[in-house]
mmCIF file of C-alpha atoms in Angstrom:
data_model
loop_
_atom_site.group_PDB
_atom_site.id
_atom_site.type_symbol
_atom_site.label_atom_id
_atom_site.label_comp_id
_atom_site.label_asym_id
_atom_site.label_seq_id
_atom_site.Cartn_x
_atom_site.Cartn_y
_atom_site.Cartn_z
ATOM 1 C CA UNK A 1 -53.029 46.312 -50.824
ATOM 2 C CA UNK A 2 -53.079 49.904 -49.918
ATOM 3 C CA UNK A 3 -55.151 52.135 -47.866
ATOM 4 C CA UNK A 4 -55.791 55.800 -47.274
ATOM 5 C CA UNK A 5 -56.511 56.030 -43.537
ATOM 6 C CA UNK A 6 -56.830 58.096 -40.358
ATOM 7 C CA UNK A 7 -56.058 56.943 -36.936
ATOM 8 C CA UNK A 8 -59.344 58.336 -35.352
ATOM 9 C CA UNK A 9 -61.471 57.034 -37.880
ATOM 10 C CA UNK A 10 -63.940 54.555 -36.439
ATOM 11 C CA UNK A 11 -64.663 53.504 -40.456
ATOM 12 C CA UNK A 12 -60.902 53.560 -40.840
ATOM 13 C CA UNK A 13 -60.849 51.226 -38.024
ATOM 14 C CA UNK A 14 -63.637 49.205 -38.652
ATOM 15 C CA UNK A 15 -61.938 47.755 -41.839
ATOM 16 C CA UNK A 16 -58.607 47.256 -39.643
ATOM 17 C CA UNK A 17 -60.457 45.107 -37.382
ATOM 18 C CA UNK A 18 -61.999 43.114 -39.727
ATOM 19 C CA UNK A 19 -57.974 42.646 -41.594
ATOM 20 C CA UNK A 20 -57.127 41.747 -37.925
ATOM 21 C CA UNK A 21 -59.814 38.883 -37.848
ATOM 22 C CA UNK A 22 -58.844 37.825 -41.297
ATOM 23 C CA UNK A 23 -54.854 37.685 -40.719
ATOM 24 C CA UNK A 24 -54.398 40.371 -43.970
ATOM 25 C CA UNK A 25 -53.181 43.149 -41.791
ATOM 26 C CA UNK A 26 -49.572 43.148 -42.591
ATOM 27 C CA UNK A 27 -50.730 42.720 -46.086
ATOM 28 C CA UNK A 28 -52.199 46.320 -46.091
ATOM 29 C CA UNK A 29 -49.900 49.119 -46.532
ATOM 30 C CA UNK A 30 -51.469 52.314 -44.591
ATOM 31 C CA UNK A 31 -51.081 55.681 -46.551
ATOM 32 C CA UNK A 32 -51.477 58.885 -44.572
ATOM 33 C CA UNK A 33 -54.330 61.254 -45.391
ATOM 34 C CA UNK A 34 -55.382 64.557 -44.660
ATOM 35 C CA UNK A 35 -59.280 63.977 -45.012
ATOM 36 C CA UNK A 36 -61.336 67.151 -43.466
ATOM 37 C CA UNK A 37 -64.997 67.889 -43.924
ATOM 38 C CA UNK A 38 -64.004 71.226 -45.028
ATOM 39 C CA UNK A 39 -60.442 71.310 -46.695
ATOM 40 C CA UNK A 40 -60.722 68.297 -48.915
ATOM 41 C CA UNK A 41 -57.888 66.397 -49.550
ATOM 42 C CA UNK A 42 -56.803 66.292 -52.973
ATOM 43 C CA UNK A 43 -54.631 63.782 -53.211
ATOM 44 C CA UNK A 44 -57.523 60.937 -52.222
ATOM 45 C CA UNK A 45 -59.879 63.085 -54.285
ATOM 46 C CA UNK A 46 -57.096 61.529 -57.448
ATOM 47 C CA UNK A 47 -58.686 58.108 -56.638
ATOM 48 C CA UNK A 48 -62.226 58.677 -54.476
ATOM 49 C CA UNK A 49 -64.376 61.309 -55.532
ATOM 50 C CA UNK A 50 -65.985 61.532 -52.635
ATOM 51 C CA UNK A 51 -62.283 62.880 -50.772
ATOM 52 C CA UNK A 52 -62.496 60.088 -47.780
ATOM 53 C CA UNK A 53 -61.727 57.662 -45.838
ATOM 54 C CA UNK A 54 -61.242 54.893 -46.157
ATOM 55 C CA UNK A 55 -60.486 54.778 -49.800
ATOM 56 C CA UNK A 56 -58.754 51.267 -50.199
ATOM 57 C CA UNK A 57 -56.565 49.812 -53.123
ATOM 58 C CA UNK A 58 -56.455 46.242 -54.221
ATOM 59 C CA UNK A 59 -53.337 44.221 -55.258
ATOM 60 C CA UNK A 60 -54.799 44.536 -58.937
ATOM 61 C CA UNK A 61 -54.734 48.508 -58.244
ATOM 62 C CA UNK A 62 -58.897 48.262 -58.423
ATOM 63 C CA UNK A 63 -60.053 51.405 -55.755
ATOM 64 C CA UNK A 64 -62.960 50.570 -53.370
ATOM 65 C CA UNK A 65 -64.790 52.595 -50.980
ATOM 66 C CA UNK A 66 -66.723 52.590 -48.555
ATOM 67 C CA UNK A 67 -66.170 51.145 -45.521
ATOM 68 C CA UNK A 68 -68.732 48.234 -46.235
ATOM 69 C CA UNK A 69 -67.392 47.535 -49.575
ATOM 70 C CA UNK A 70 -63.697 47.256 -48.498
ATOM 71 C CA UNK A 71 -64.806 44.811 -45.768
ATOM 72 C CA UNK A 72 -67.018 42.809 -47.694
ATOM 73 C CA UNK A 73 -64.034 42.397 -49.998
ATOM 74 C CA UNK A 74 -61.524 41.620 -47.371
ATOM 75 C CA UNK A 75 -63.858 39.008 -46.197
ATOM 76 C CA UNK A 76 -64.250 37.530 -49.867
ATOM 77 C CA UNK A 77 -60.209 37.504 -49.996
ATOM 78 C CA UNK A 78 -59.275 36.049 -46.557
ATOM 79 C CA UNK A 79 -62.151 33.620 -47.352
ATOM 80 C CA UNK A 80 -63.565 34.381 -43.952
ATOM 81 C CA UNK A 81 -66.982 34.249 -42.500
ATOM 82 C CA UNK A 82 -67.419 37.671 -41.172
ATOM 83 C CA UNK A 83 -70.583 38.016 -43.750
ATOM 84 C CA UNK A 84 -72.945 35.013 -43.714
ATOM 85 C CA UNK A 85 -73.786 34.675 -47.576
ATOM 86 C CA UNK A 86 -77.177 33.797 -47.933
ATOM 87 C CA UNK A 87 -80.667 34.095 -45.337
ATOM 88 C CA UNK A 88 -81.776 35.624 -42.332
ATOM 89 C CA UNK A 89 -78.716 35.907 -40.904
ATOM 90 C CA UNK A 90 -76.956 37.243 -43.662
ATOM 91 C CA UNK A 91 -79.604 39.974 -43.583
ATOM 92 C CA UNK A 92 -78.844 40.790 -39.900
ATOM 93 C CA UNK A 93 -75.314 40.880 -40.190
ATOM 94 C CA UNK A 94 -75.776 43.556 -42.845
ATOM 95 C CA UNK A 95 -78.833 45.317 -40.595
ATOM 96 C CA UNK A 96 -76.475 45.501 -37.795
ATOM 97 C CA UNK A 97 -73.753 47.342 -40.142
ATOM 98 C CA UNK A 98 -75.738 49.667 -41.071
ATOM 99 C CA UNK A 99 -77.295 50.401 -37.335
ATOM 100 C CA UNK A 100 -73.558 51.080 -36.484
ATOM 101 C CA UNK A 101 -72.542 53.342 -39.757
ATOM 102 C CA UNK A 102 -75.560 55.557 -39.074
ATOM 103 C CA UNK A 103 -74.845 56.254 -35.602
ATOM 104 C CA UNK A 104 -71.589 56.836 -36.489
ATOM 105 C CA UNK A 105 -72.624 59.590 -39.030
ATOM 106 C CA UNK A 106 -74.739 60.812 -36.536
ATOM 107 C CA UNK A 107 -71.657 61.079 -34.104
ATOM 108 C CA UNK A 108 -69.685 63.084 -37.086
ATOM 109 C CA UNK A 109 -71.770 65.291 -38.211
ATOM 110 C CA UNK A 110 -72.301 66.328 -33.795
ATOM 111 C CA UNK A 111 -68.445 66.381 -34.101
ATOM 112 C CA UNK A 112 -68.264 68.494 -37.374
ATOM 113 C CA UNK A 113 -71.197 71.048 -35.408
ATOM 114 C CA UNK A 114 -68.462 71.295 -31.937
ATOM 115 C CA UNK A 115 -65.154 71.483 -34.350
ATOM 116 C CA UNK A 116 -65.347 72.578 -37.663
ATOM 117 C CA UNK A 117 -68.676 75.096 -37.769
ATOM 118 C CA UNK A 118 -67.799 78.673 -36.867
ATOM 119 C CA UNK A 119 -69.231 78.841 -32.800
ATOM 120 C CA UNK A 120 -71.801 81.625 -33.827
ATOM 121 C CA UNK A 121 -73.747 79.222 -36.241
ATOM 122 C CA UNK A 122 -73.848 76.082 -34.575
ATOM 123 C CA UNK A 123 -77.194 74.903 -33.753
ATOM 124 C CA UNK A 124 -77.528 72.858 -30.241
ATOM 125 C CA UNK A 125 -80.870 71.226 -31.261
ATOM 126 C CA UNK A 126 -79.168 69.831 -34.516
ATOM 127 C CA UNK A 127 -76.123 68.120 -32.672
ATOM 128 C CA UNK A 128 -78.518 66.988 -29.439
ATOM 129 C CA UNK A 129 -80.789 65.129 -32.290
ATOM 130 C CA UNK A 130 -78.426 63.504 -33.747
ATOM 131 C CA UNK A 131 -76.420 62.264 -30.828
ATOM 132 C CA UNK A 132 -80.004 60.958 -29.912
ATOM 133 C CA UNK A 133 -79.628 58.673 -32.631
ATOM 134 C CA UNK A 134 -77.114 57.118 -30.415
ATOM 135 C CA UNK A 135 -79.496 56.696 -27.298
ATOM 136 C CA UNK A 136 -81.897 54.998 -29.239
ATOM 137 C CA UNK A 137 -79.597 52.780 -30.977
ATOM 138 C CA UNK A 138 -78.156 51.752 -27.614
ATOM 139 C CA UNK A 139 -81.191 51.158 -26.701
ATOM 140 C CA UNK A 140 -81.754 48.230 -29.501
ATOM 141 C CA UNK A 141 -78.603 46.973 -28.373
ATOM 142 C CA UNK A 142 -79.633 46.676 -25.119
ATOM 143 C CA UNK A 143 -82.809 45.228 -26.166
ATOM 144 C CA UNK A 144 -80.945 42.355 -28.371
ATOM 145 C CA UNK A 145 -77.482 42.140 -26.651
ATOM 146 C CA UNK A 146 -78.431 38.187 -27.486
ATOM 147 C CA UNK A 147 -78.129 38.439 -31.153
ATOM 148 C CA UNK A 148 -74.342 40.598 -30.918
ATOM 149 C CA UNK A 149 -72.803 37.204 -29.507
ATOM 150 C CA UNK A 150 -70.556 36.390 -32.991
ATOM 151 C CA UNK A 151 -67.759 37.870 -34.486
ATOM 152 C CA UNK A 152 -68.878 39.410 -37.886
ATOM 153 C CA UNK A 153 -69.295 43.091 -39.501
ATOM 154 C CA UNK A 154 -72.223 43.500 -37.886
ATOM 155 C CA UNK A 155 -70.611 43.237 -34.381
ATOM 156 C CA UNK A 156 -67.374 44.584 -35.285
ATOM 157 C CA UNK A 157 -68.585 47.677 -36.632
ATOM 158 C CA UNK A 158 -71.296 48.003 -33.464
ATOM 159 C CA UNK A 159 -68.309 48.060 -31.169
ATOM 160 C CA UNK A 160 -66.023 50.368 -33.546
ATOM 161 C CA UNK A 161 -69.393 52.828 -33.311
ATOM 162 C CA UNK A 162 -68.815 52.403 -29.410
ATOM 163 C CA UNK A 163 -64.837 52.867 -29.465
ATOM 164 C CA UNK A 164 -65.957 55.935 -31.040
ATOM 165 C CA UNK A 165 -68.492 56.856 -28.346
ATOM 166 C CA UNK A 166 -65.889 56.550 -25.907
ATOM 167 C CA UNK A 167 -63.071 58.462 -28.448
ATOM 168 C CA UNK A 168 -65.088 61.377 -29.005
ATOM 169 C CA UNK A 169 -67.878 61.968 -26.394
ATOM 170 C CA UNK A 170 -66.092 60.857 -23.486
ATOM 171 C CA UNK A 171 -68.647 62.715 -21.346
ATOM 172 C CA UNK A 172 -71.681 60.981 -23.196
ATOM 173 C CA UNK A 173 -72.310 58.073 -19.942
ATOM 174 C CA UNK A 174 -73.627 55.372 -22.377
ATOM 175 C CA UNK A 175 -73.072 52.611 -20.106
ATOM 176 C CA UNK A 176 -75.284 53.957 -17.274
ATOM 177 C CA UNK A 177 -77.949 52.896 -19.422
ATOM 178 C CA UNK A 178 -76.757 50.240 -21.270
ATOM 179 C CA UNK A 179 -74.777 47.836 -19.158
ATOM 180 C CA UNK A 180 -74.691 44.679 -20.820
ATOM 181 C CA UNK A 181 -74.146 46.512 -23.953
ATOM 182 C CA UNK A 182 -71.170 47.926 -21.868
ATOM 183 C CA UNK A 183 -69.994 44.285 -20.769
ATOM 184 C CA UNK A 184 -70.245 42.941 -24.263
ATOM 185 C CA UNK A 185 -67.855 45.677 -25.554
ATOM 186 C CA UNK A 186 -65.323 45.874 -22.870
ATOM 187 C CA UNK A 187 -65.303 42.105 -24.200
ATOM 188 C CA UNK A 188 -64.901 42.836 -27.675
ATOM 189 C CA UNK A 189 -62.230 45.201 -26.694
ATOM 190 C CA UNK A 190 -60.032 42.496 -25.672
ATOM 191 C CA UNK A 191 -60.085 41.328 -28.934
ATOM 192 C CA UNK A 192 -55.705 41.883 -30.467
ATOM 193 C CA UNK A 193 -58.159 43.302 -33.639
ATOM 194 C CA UNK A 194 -59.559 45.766 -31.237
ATOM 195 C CA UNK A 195 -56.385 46.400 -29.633
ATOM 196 C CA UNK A 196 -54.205 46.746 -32.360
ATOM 197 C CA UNK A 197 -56.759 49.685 -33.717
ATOM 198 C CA UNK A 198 -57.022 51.716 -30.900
ATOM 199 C CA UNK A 199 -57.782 55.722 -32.154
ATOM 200 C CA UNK A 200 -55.565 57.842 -31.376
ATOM 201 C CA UNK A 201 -55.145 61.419 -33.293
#
């Protein structure tokens, strides 16, 4: 298995963690990208239209993307339990997942207004509202830190939103208002998943 990657991707990361969880890490060989909002990368445009990652490559040479659908498959191959696979809580897991992912496209497109928009057009309003995607979300984690107590995509990728947080906003003070949502995640942090996928650039 092959994947197209960046080390400061939290979606990049998310699927590492869950390969972590499932012991196929050292079954996945990590191919360097250049994915940019701006100056595509042509090489993963050869196999993802969509020019980003993580575009992932099964043993049978099948190419999968996104995020969700690369973990959903690693959890089908490791046989693992990350997604329940029927009911309510099936329905939360997958809930949860999304929560995360949209916060965390809320977090790149603030990051694409600070790095990659020329300083005279960026709009302050625009990046504030979606970063406030993030306060609310906190605040639902917060609200139902009791149903984030298992190990499962919905979790993982709620605390690889957070790694993010911390990655790219380092003066966004999320924790002042969410503190057991902080003490959950230093938790999760401890996890060798979490530790083996730090971000780095």
């Amino acid at each position: 298995m092959k994947i197209y990657y960046s080390p400061a991707s939290p979606y990049v990361r998310k699927c590492l963690v869950v390969a972590h969880e499932l012991g196929l890490a050292e079954q996945i060989e990590l191919l360097p990208s250049n994915a940019n909002p701006v100056k595509r990368d042509q090489i993963i445009i050869n196999d993802n239209p969509l020019g980003q990652v993580p575009t992932f490559f099964t043993e049978e040479g099948q190419v999968l993307y996104d995020s969700r659908v690369i973990c959903e498959y690693l959890n089908a191959r490791g046989k693992g339990d990350l997604l329940p696979a029927e009911g309510a809580a099936r329905w939360s897991v997958l809930t949860q997942q999304s929560l995360a992912d949209g916060m965390l496209a809320a977090c790149l497109i603030a990051r694409y207004e600070d790095v990659a928009r020329p300083e005279p057009l960026r709009w302050a309003d625009w990046r504030a509202a979606q970063l406030d995607k993030c306060t609310t979300g906190l605040a639902w984690m917060e609200a139902h830190i009791d149903q984030l107590q298992t190990i499962d995509l919905g979790t993982i990728s709620l605390a690889c939103l957070l790694g993010y947080l911390d990655f790219r906003f380092p003066d966004v003070d999320w924790r002042a208002s969410a503190p057991k949502t902080a003490q959950w995640f230093a938790q999760m942090s401890e996890r060798p998943s979490f530790k083996a996928t730090f971000p780095h650039v």
